[in-house]
Amino acid sequence: MPSTAARTRWRLGLTTTALLTATALVPAPAHAEDVTDYAISVDPSAQGAKIDDTMYGVFFEDINRAADGGLYAELVQNRSFEYSTADNGSYTPLTSWAVGGTAEVVNDSGRLNERNRNYLSLGAGSSVTNAGYNTGIRVDQGKRYDFSVWARATSGTTLTVSLKDTAGTLATARQVAVKGGWAKYKATFTATRTSNRGRLAVASTNAAALDEVSLFPRETYKNQPNGLRKDLAEKIAALKPGFVRFPGGCLVNTGSMEDYSEASNWQRKRSYQWKDTIGPVEQRATNANFWGYNQSYGLGYYEYFRFSEDIGAMPLPVVPALVTGCGQNKATDDEALLQRHIQDTLDLIEFANGPATSKWGKVRAQMGHPKPFHLTHLGVGNEENLPKEFFARFERFRTAIKAKYPDITVISNSGPDDAGTTFDTAWQLNREGKVDMVDEHYYNSPNWFLQNNDRYDSYDRNGPKVFLGEYASQGNAWKNGLSEAAFMTGLERNADVVKLASYAPLLANEDYVQWRPDMIWFNNRASWNSANYEVQKLFMTNVGDRVVPSKATTTPNVSGPITGAVGLSTWATSAAYDDVKVTSADGSTLLRDDFSGDASKWTGSGRGSWSIQDGAYVQTDTAAENTMVTAGDPAWKDYDLHVKATKKSGKEGFLVAFGVKDTGNYYWWNLGGWNNTQSAIEQAVDGGKGTLMTKPGSIETGRAYDIDIKVRGRQVTLFLDGKEWGSFKDDKPAEPFRQVVTKDAKTGDLIVKVVNAQSAEARTAVDLGGAEVASTARVTTLAADEDAVNTETDTPVTPVTSTFRGVAKKFTYTFPANSVTFLRIKQR
């Protein structure tokens, strides 16, 4: 974490950067001599950090149905009858299909090919109907749709293929004559009506075998075969990303590291392995997706590379390091398997960059791309919680890659959090190992992002560079976008250290959500930009080439001591609490409860099942999450809290809260969190949580623990069984006014980027340091109520462009409340 000195430098007015755009009227100019709230001074004669063209990019992971049912334009769900309970406990090979007559999914030697294990045996006079995704198959009147199927029929048959919904036909039915062994058959539909609830039906006059039943819109992104959904791809392209990180995420470093073969018993829960995802789609493997569904791999490595090229972005693949993460935390020690994955990585580089005459370059050429994809960066691993085991394997990959491809930037990582033991150990190993770049990930509260604009100010300028591969502020409201914008000014100011950055995740199908927040939301008929997307787009399309040093005054720090009541909670765990005592600093008792009577002093949220049992307050529901009950006065300050806690059963440990203002604002000591693997201090601000400190550790079932928390001012000290566990001082200001200035070498523009993340407008005196500038500026503003959320039908967070005519060497501008504003000012 940044040092105290770095935080002090910021408060004195360090160079800053970052802005968002908002829907608000541009304020009228004021005179420079007017009283102002803030001041920004720019030094155009000084040279700040160079900003690479690849500074901002996107991270695509198949989460929230981002691929099948999302970016991948296929309209048929479970087209190859490969769904399995390995993917999701509710799945069968006929999930999403309705059968009329007789039909059976078969896995035998009559299959289409070895890696496409299942096929459908359809009886004479029978049919199957596919429901697609969301409410059904979306078709638009007048648009064309391409159907295909692999089929065989020993005695010959006619397939009747139709598109319909409950109101009737959506296109003229097509008939396909099938005879003999496996072959691919095609037909084309033109929709006669628009519908969100279409169904694709295939009926057969005689017995037939079917596989790879497919329906694609003719109109895909750039009309590519096996293509991408046009509106989603265009929204990504509109960001003008410098890179595309793919395919994950937890998909990369979870599950078995074995291949999909008879030798592995056709392992269905594997890490994402690139060779599974190339070649003809009917020959690609299937796999269980870590996020609880199936991935067909119709959207695979070739399509990722092609899409990156189409949108002018650098491809940045991530490969398994043979150490699992995302809660699995196991290192693979099989030497032969490690060598195979290292060779697969070398083969991947050849597939991307090798000549069409090379082994894997030839595969690429046969797929339709003779020219190389120009791969320059490659990540090994993702969020590993075992830093030493990870780094030992990372070094094996890096050594092999550098020996054959010395110009490839090989990216390591620092685990799943922004701080803590894993983070510190990983960074130490990365520094000592002189790695090229380290991938950091963190998801925190808006307050954390407002507090940590200075995060990279104190990073070693001569150490590994930073790839901020995943970050978001735990929400899609405008206040989340504002906080991310404020943080991004710090990323730009430190562009000599932070070389790449991508918000995550990218896509979410509203009916299949495993993770929030997300940048772009969609269903089967529409897509829309989140408030966070609008922030990212504004920054990504107005980056500039170099930081122009600048300073800004800050908001006075008005924070007082930590105040609040106390609380007890659990998370998927049953626990008993006893002997609660809160004592003020002068020794007087504020609260005492040994639960020998009732629990009338405690107020609950309604979650969980709390009761007095054997003189303790017990929560017994092991499925309930955040079962907080509270007691005391929100005005309490400078106190000691004692609790005795015993875990009864369940996944985690204890949650003991202090500084509780209300259900969305508190601190808690999370003991045995993250499936009982670590403990942390977390702070909730307006419902969003951030981690202040973390340590590994677990809680034993049946053992009584003494928990003591000492609160003095903004200093908190924590004791477990009488021994000091840790302490922290929560005194970083959540600065709402942030700015950065960059220069666009091509246009000569100064780009003044200002974030005002507060409910009051900010009158600001801007001093351009004597720069000769035009009198007008092109302004882009994002502004909205802080709780505003963009939806399919309402987008309150939308950029507004205008012209400001009061620019001079010194001028005053009033930035709206809750806004991000970019002023593009031409230099003479």
XYZ file of N, CA, C and O in Angstrom, residues 187-323:
548
model
N -29.654 -24.344 -44.480
C -30.845 -23.679 -44.993
C -30.825 -22.236 -44.499
O -30.126 -21.910 -43.528
N -31.578 -21.372 -45.151
C -31.633 -19.959 -44.759
C -33.085 -19.526 -44.579
O -33.954 -19.880 -45.375
N -33.327 -18.770 -43.507
C -34.644 -18.208 -43.230
C -34.598 -16.698 -43.392
O -33.587 -16.069 -43.080
N -35.715 -16.119 -43.825
C -35.929 -14.680 -43.739
C -37.126 -14.457 -42.833
O -38.231 -14.953 -43.112
N -36.914 -13.743 -41.724
C -37.977 -13.574 -40.733
C -39.107 -12.725 -41.294
O -38.879 -11.657 -41.866
N -40.331 -13.199 -41.119
C -41.510 -12.463 -41.581
C -42.103 -11.589 -40.483
O -42.933 -10.720 -40.746
N -41.687 -11.845 -39.243
C -42.117 -11.027 -38.102
C -40.946 -10.853 -37.139
O -39.987 -11.630 -37.175
N -41.051 -9.847 -36.284
C -40.084 -9.678 -35.201
C -40.619 -10.364 -33.950
O -41.804 -10.237 -33.630
N -39.753 -11.094 -33.259
C -40.169 -11.775 -32.036
C -38.989 -11.967 -31.111
O -37.858 -12.188 -31.568
N -39.258 -11.876 -29.796
C -38.253 -12.200 -28.782
C -38.423 -13.611 -28.244
O -37.655 -14.038 -27.390
N -39.439 -14.314 -28.737
C -39.821 -15.589 -28.130
C -39.832 -16.727 -29.148
O -40.607 -17.674 -29.051
N -38.944 -16.633 -30.118
C -38.894 -17.638 -31.160
C -38.418 -19.000 -30.668
O -37.723 -19.111 -29.655
N -38.816 -20.020 -31.401
C -38.369 -21.386 -31.164
C -37.945 -21.987 -32.499
O -38.593 -21.744 -33.526
N -36.870 -22.763 -32.494
C -36.400 -23.472 -33.678
C -36.809 -24.927 -33.547
O -36.430 -25.595 -32.578
N -37.561 -25.437 -34.506
C -38.030 -26.824 -34.469
C -37.449 -27.600 -35.640
O -37.365 -27.082 -36.768
N -37.045 -28.837 -35.372
C -36.553 -29.759 -36.403
C -37.369 -31.045 -36.286
O -37.350 -31.698 -35.237
N -38.096 -31.403 -37.349
C -38.906 -32.620 -37.375
C -38.382 -33.539 -38.469
O -37.894 -33.083 -39.509
N -38.485 -34.840 -38.252
C -37.942 -35.816 -39.188
C -39.018 -36.825 -39.587
O -39.756 -37.333 -38.730
N -39.097 -37.137 -40.899
C -40.079 -38.128 -41.353
C -39.661 -39.541 -40.956
O -40.513 -40.375 -40.622
N -38.363 -39.822 -40.994
C -37.842 -41.133 -40.609
C -36.780 -40.961 -39.532
O -36.371 -39.840 -39.211
N -36.304 -42.079 -39.006
C -35.275 -42.015 -37.969
C -34.027 -41.321 -38.496
O -33.613 -41.528 -39.648
N -33.414 -40.476 -37.654
C -32.214 -39.733 -38.054
C -31.371 -39.434 -36.821
O -31.857 -39.475 -35.686
N -30.116 -39.166 -37.041
C -29.209 -38.712 -35.993
C -28.841 -37.260 -36.280
O -28.536 -36.916 -37.435
N -28.872 -36.416 -35.246
C -28.585 -34.984 -35.394
C -27.491 -34.554 -34.430
O -27.392 -35.065 -33.314
N -26.704 -33.582 -34.850
C -25.721 -32.938 -33.979
C -25.432 -31.541 -34.512
O -25.701 -31.238 -35.695
N -24.892 -30.679 -33.642
C -24.528 -29.306 -34.016
C -25.685 -28.606 -34.730
O -25.545 -28.123 -35.857
N -26.822 -28.535 -34.072
C -27.979 -27.829 -34.622
C -27.766 -26.337 -34.381
O -27.676 -25.897 -33.227
N -27.681 -25.550 -35.437
C -27.206 -24.169 -35.300
C -28.096 -23.190 -36.047
O -28.626 -23.500 -37.120
N -28.235 -22.003 -35.474
C -28.909 -20.900 -36.149
C -28.155 -19.618 -35.842
O -28.029 -19.236 -34.677
N -27.641 -18.971 -36.885
C -26.884 -17.726 -36.741
C -27.579 -16.606 -37.498
O -28.086 -16.822 -38.602
N -27.590 -15.405 -36.950
C -28.007 -14.263 -37.771
C -26.997 -14.071 -38.900
O -25.788 -14.226 -38.693
N -27.480 -13.776 -40.079
C -26.561 -13.515 -41.199
C -25.696 -12.306 -40.891
O -24.517 -12.236 -41.240
N -26.291 -11.341 -40.186
C -25.593 -10.098 -39.873
C -24.888 -10.240 -38.524
O -25.497 -10.109 -37.467
N -23.590 -10.540 -38.558
C -22.762 -10.575 -37.359
C -21.758 -9.426 -37.440
O -21.722 -8.687 -38.425
N -20.938 -9.275 -36.408
C -19.946 -8.196 -36.418
C -18.967 -8.419 -37.566
O -18.321 -9.464 -37.662
N -18.920 -7.446 -38.475
C -18.103 -7.508 -39.686
C -18.442 -8.726 -40.539
O -17.647 -9.155 -41.383
N -19.639 -9.278 -40.307
C -20.152 -10.419 -41.075
C -19.180 -11.589 -41.125
O -19.076 -12.299 -42.123
N -18.490 -11.807 -39.997
C -17.542 -12.906 -39.918
C -18.279 -14.236 -39.755
O -19.288 -14.308 -39.050
N -17.785 -15.320 -40.392
C -18.360 -16.640 -40.131
C -18.092 -17.049 -38.679
O -17.101 -16.626 -38.086
N -18.986 -17.890 -38.121
C -18.904 -18.245 -36.694
C -18.720 -16.978 -35.879
O -17.865 -16.889 -35.005
N -19.584 -15.987 -36.168
C -19.308 -14.619 -35.769
C -19.869 -14.179 -34.434
O -20.396 -14.961 -33.645
N -19.764 -12.877 -34.199
C -20.089 -12.256 -32.931
C -21.361 -11.421 -33.059
O -21.653 -10.849 -34.117
N -22.087 -11.340 -31.956
C -23.315 -10.546 -31.916
C -22.968 -9.088 -32.166
O -22.160 -8.494 -31.452
N -23.621 -8.495 -33.141
C -23.207 -7.209 -33.682
C -23.274 -6.080 -32.653
O -22.327 -5.312 -32.503
N -24.392 -5.953 -31.924
C -24.526 -4.800 -31.028
C -23.531 -4.867 -29.876
O -22.963 -3.842 -29.467
N -23.261 -6.076 -29.356
C -22.301 -6.199 -28.258
C -20.881 -5.915 -28.745
O -20.110 -5.204 -28.088
N -20.533 -6.476 -29.900
C -19.191 -6.240 -30.442
C -18.975 -4.763 -30.751
O -17.895 -4.212 -30.509
N -20.003 -4.095 -31.248
C -19.869 -2.675 -31.568
C -19.704 -1.828 -30.306
O -18.945 -0.842 -30.317
N -20.369 -2.206 -29.235
C -20.191 -1.467 -27.979
C -18.760 -1.621 -27.463
O -18.176 -0.681 -26.920
N -18.201 -2.810 -27.591
C -16.812 -3.018 -27.171
C -15.875 -2.240 -28.078
O -14.953 -1.558 -27.609
N -16.109 -2.310 -29.387
C -15.254 -1.599 -30.342
C -15.300 -0.094 -30.119
O -14.290 0.604 -30.297
N -16.474 0.434 -29.689
C -16.620 1.875 -29.482
C -15.738 2.394 -28.352
O -15.444 3.592 -28.291
N -15.305 1.501 -27.479
C -14.384 1.895 -26.415
C -12.982 2.179 -26.955
O -12.163 2.783 -26.266
N -12.704 1.690 -28.156
C -11.365 1.780 -28.752
C -10.306 1.220 -27.804
O -9.308 1.884 -27.465
N -10.494 -0.012 -27.335
C -9.565 -0.571 -26.350
C -8.176 -0.798 -26.924
O -8.018 -1.162 -28.100
N -7.180 -0.601 -26.069
C -5.799 -0.835 -26.491
C -5.431 -2.306 -26.459
O -4.471 -2.725 -27.109
N -6.173 -3.103 -25.687
C -5.902 -4.537 -25.603
C -7.183 -5.275 -25.247
O -8.155 -4.672 -24.768
N -7.185 -6.586 -25.490
C -8.250 -7.475 -25.035
C -7.587 -8.605 -24.246
O -6.824 -9.399 -24.793
N -7.862 -8.641 -22.944
C -7.391 -9.749 -22.102
C -8.449 -10.860 -22.149
O -9.637 -10.604 -22.006
N -8.027 -12.094 -22.357
C -8.946 -13.223 -22.458
C -8.179 -14.506 -22.136
O -6.953 -14.493 -22.149
N -8.811 -15.625 -21.817
C -10.247 -15.882 -21.688
C -10.719 -15.815 -20.233
O -11.854 -16.118 -19.938
N -9.872 -15.440 -19.294
C -10.212 -15.371 -17.872
C -8.975 -14.968 -17.115
O -7.894 -14.834 -17.690
N -9.172 -14.777 -15.815
C -10.278 -15.120 -14.980
C -10.160 -16.536 -14.405
O -9.219 -17.286 -14.636
N -11.150 -16.794 -13.577
C -11.198 -18.082 -12.888
C -11.314 -19.253 -13.855
O -11.019 -20.393 -13.479
N -11.741 -19.013 -15.095
C -11.791 -20.105 -16.063
C -10.408 -20.690 -16.327
O -10.273 -21.872 -16.659
N -9.385 -19.855 -16.168
C -8.028 -20.266 -16.529
C -7.394 -21.148 -15.461
O -6.690 -22.110 -15.784
N -7.633 -20.836 -14.193
C -6.855 -21.517 -13.147
C -7.732 -22.272 -12.156
O -7.459 -22.311 -10.971
N -8.810 -22.876 -12.661
C -9.618 -23.747 -11.814
C -9.867 -25.070 -12.524
O -9.790 -25.154 -13.752
N -10.165 -26.080 -11.732
C -10.478 -27.393 -12.290
C -9.236 -28.201 -12.624
O -8.107 -27.851 -12.282
N -9.453 -29.304 -13.307
C -8.369 -30.200 -13.699
C -7.484 -29.550 -14.758
O -7.958 -28.786 -15.595
N -6.208 -29.865 -14.715
C -5.280 -29.403 -15.745
C -5.097 -30.463 -16.838
O -4.279 -30.300 -17.739
N -5.866 -31.563 -16.742
C -5.787 -32.622 -17.746
C -6.439 -32.164 -19.052
O -7.135 -31.144 -19.109
N -6.264 -32.959 -20.106
C -6.873 -32.636 -21.385
C -8.233 -33.320 -21.501
O -8.703 -33.976 -20.565
N -8.876 -33.139 -22.644
C -10.169 -33.767 -22.908
C -9.921 -34.963 -23.810
O -9.832 -34.843 -25.035
N -9.752 -36.126 -23.187
C -9.384 -37.316 -23.947
C -9.819 -38.557 -23.184
O -10.220 -38.494 -22.016
N -9.698 -39.678 -23.844
C -10.030 -40.944 -23.187
C -9.115 -41.188 -21.994
O -9.541 -41.733 -20.969
N -7.858 -40.759 -22.105
C -6.894 -40.977 -21.021
C -7.328 -40.269 -19.733
O -7.044 -40.748 -18.637
N -8.009 -39.132 -19.856
C -8.482 -38.398 -18.672
C -9.938 -38.720 -18.368
O -10.557 -38.037 -17.554
N -10.478 -39.736 -19.026
C -11.892 -40.105 -18.884
C -12.797 -38.943 -19.289
O -13.811 -38.678 -18.670
N -12.364 -38.230 -20.353
C -13.128 -37.113 -20.901
C -13.489 -36.123 -19.790
O -14.642 -35.813 -19.540
N -12.429 -35.624 -19.146
C -12.552 -34.704 -18.007
C -13.385 -33.481 -18.385
O -13.052 -32.732 -19.295
N -14.476 -33.250 -17.639
C -15.402 -32.173 -17.973
C -15.240 -30.922 -17.119
O -15.907 -29.920 -17.375
N -14.405 -30.954 -16.105
C -14.170 -29.749 -15.308
C -12.695 -29.398 -15.401
O -11.907 -29.671 -14.509
N -12.341 -28.779 -16.535
C -10.941 -28.486 -16.830
C -10.689 -26.991 -16.829
O -11.594 -26.183 -17.025
N -9.428 -26.648 -16.632
C -9.019 -25.270 -16.877
C -9.179 -24.980 -18.373
O -9.179 -25.892 -19.199
N -9.345 -23.709 -18.700
C -9.490 -23.299 -20.100
C -8.161 -23.534 -20.815
O -7.154 -22.914 -20.474
N -8.158 -24.408 -21.816
C -6.940 -24.762 -22.550
C -7.159 -24.476 -24.037
O -8.076 -25.014 -24.652
N -6.293 -23.670 -24.594
C -6.554 -23.052 -25.889
C -6.735 -24.051 -27.020
O -7.537 -23.815 -27.942
N -6.062 -25.172 -26.972
C -6.162 -26.133 -28.074
C -7.544 -26.775 -28.160
O -7.918 -27.303 -29.215
N -8.305 -26.727 -27.060
C -9.681 -27.230 -27.081
C -10.592 -26.360 -27.935
O -11.711 -26.776 -28.272
N -10.167 -25.124 -28.223
C -11.093 -24.103 -28.728
C -10.824 -23.680 -30.165
O -11.387 -22.675 -30.617
N -9.995 -24.402 -30.902
C -9.691 -24.021 -32.283
C -10.112 -25.137 -33.235
O -10.480 -26.233 -32.803
N -10.041 -24.862 -34.534
C -10.454 -25.820 -35.542
C -11.945 -25.718 -35.818
O -12.646 -24.853 -35.280
N -12.486 -26.602 -36.657
C -13.927 -26.594 -36.960
C -14.741 -26.700 -35.670
O -14.397 -27.477 -34.777
N -15.829 -25.942 -35.568
C -16.568 -25.884 -34.309
C -17.113 -27.246 -33.903
O -17.205 -27.544 -32.704
N -17.470 -28.082 -34.885
C -18.029 -29.390 -34.530
C -16.978 -30.342 -33.982
O -17.313 -31.399 -33.436
N -15.698 -29.962 -34.077
C -14.628 -30.796 -33.534
C -14.048 -30.243 -32.235
O -13.147 -30.839 -31.653
N -14.558 -29.124 -31.772
C -14.035 -28.526 -30.546
C -14.605 -29.243 -29.320
O -15.731 -29.748 -29.347
N -13.812 -29.262 -28.268
C -14.240 -29.907 -27.023
C -15.334 -29.083 -26.354
O -15.575 -27.924 -26.692
N -16.000 -29.688 -25.400
C -16.918 -28.971 -24.527
C -16.324 -28.967 -23.127
O -15.380 -29.712 -22.848
N -16.841 -28.123 -22.244
C -16.274 -28.045 -20.896
C -17.302 -27.464 -19.931
O -18.198 -26.724 -20.331
N -17.157 -27.816 -18.673
C -17.946 -27.181 -17.618
C -17.335 -25.817 -17.321
O -16.132 -25.707 -17.108
N -18.178 -24.808 -17.323
C -17.729 -23.455 -16.996
C -17.694 -23.302 -15.479
O -18.639 -23.680 -14.782
N -16.621 -22.725 -14.950
C -16.476 -22.506 -13.516
C -17.684 -21.781 -12.923
O -18.033 -21.979 -11.762
N -18.344 -20.958 -13.727
C -19.442 -20.130 -13.225
C -20.794 -20.837 -13.279
O -21.828 -20.206 -13.084
N -20.800 -22.145 -13.555
C -22.019 -22.918 -13.344
C -22.843 -23.225 -14.566
O -24.037 -23.497 -14.444
N -22.250 -23.203 -15.727
C -22.967 -23.610 -16.930
C -21.982 -24.261 -17.893
O -20.858 -24.589 -17.512
N -22.403 -24.503 -19.124
C -21.552 -25.160 -20.119
C -20.924 -24.120 -21.038
O -21.529 -23.086 -21.324
N -19.728 -24.403 -21.499
C -19.139 -23.563 -22.537
C -18.852 -24.434 -23.755
O -18.164 -25.451 -23.664
N -19.417 -24.025 -24.877
C -19.312 -24.830 -26.097
C -17.973 -24.647 -26.802
O -17.598 -25.463 -27.638
N -17.263 -23.564 -26.483
C -16.014 -23.200 -27.156
C -16.215 -22.857 -28.630
O -15.265 -22.871 -29.411
N -17.476 -22.553 -29.003
C -17.675 -21.999 -30.339
C -16.947 -20.676 -30.487
O -16.411 -20.336 -31.540
N -16.935 -19.909 -29.388
C -16.099 -18.709 -29.291
C -14.801 -19.142 -28.633
O -14.762 -19.437 -27.439
N -13.740 -19.232 -29.432
C -12.479 -19.749 -28.937
C -11.314 -18.835 -29.253
O -11.496 -17.665 -29.620
N -10.115 -19.357 -29.134
C -8.919 -18.530 -29.256
C -8.798 -17.854 -30.622
O -8.389 -16.695 -30.715
N -9.142 -18.562 -31.674
C -9.055 -17.949 -32.996
C -9.978 -16.744 -33.078
O -9.586 -15.680 -33.584
N -11.202 -16.884 -32.553
C -12.162 -15.778 -32.587
C -11.719 -14.626 -31.691
O -11.928 -13.457 -32.026
N -11.099 -14.924 -30.555
C -10.570 -13.860 -29.700
C -9.481 -13.064 -30.424
O -9.470 -11.828 -30.399
N -8.563 -13.780 -31.053
C -7.497 -13.097 -31.801
C -8.084 -12.266 -32.937
O -7.683 -11.117 -33.168
N -9.034 -12.844 -33.657
C -9.623 -12.143 -34.800
C -10.371 -10.897 -34.344
O -10.273 -9.835 -34.968
N -11.129 -11.009 -33.243
C -11.858 -9.851 -32.735
C -10.897 -8.752 -32.291
O -11.109 -7.570 -32.568
N -9.836 -9.131 -31.592
C -8.838 -8.143 -31.170
C -8.301 -7.387 -32.378
O -8.189 -6.152 -32.362
N -7.987 -8.132 -33.428
C -7.478 -7.503 -34.650
C -8.532 -6.588 -35.269
O -8.224 -5.469 -35.693
N -9.782 -7.037 -35.303
C -10.846 -6.254 -35.931
C -11.052 -4.911 -35.246
O -11.444 -3.935 -35.893
N -10.843 -4.849 -33.930
C -11.085 -3.591 -33.208
C -9.787 -2.836 -32.925
O -9.779 -1.842 -32.198
N -8.679 -3.314 -33.501
C -7.407 -2.609 -33.359
C -6.775 -2.717 -31.998
O -6.053 -1.819 -31.557
N -7.042 -3.834 -31.297
C -6.543 -4.013 -29.937
C -5.462 -5.090 -29.888
O -5.461 -6.026 -30.680
N -4.561 -4.945 -28.933
C -3.515 -5.934 -28.702
C -4.125 -7.167 -28.040
O -4.801 -7.044 -27.010
N -3.912 -8.372 -28.574
C -4.405 -9.572 -27.881
C -3.546 -9.886 -26.670
O -2.315 -9.790 -26.721
N -4.205 -10.253 -25.558
C -3.462 -10.554 -24.345
C -4.068 -11.818 -23.698
O -4.914 -11.737 -22.805
N -3.654 -13.002 -24.168
C -4.178 -14.240 -23.592
C -3.550 -14.559 -22.243
O -2.448 -14.103 -21.927
N -4.282 -15.354 -21.446
C -3.817 -15.815 -20.140
C -3.880 -17.337 -20.132
O -4.903 -17.919 -20.494
N -2.780 -17.973 -19.718
C -2.715 -19.437 -19.713
C -2.586 -19.953 -18.283
O -2.151 -19.238 -17.387
N -2.985 -21.218 -18.039
C -2.882 -21.780 -16.686
C -1.430 -21.910 -16.235
O -0.546 -22.240 -17.027
N -1.202 -21.666 -14.940
C 0.132 -21.829 -14.362
C 0.252 -23.130 -13.576
O 1.272 -23.386 -12.947
N -0.801 -23.957 -13.605
C -0.877 -25.225 -12.885
C -0.897 -25.047 -11.367
O -0.453 -25.905 -10.612
N -1.414 -23.902 -10.933
C -1.782 -23.676 -9.537
C -3.199 -23.129 -9.570
O -3.434 -22.066 -10.133
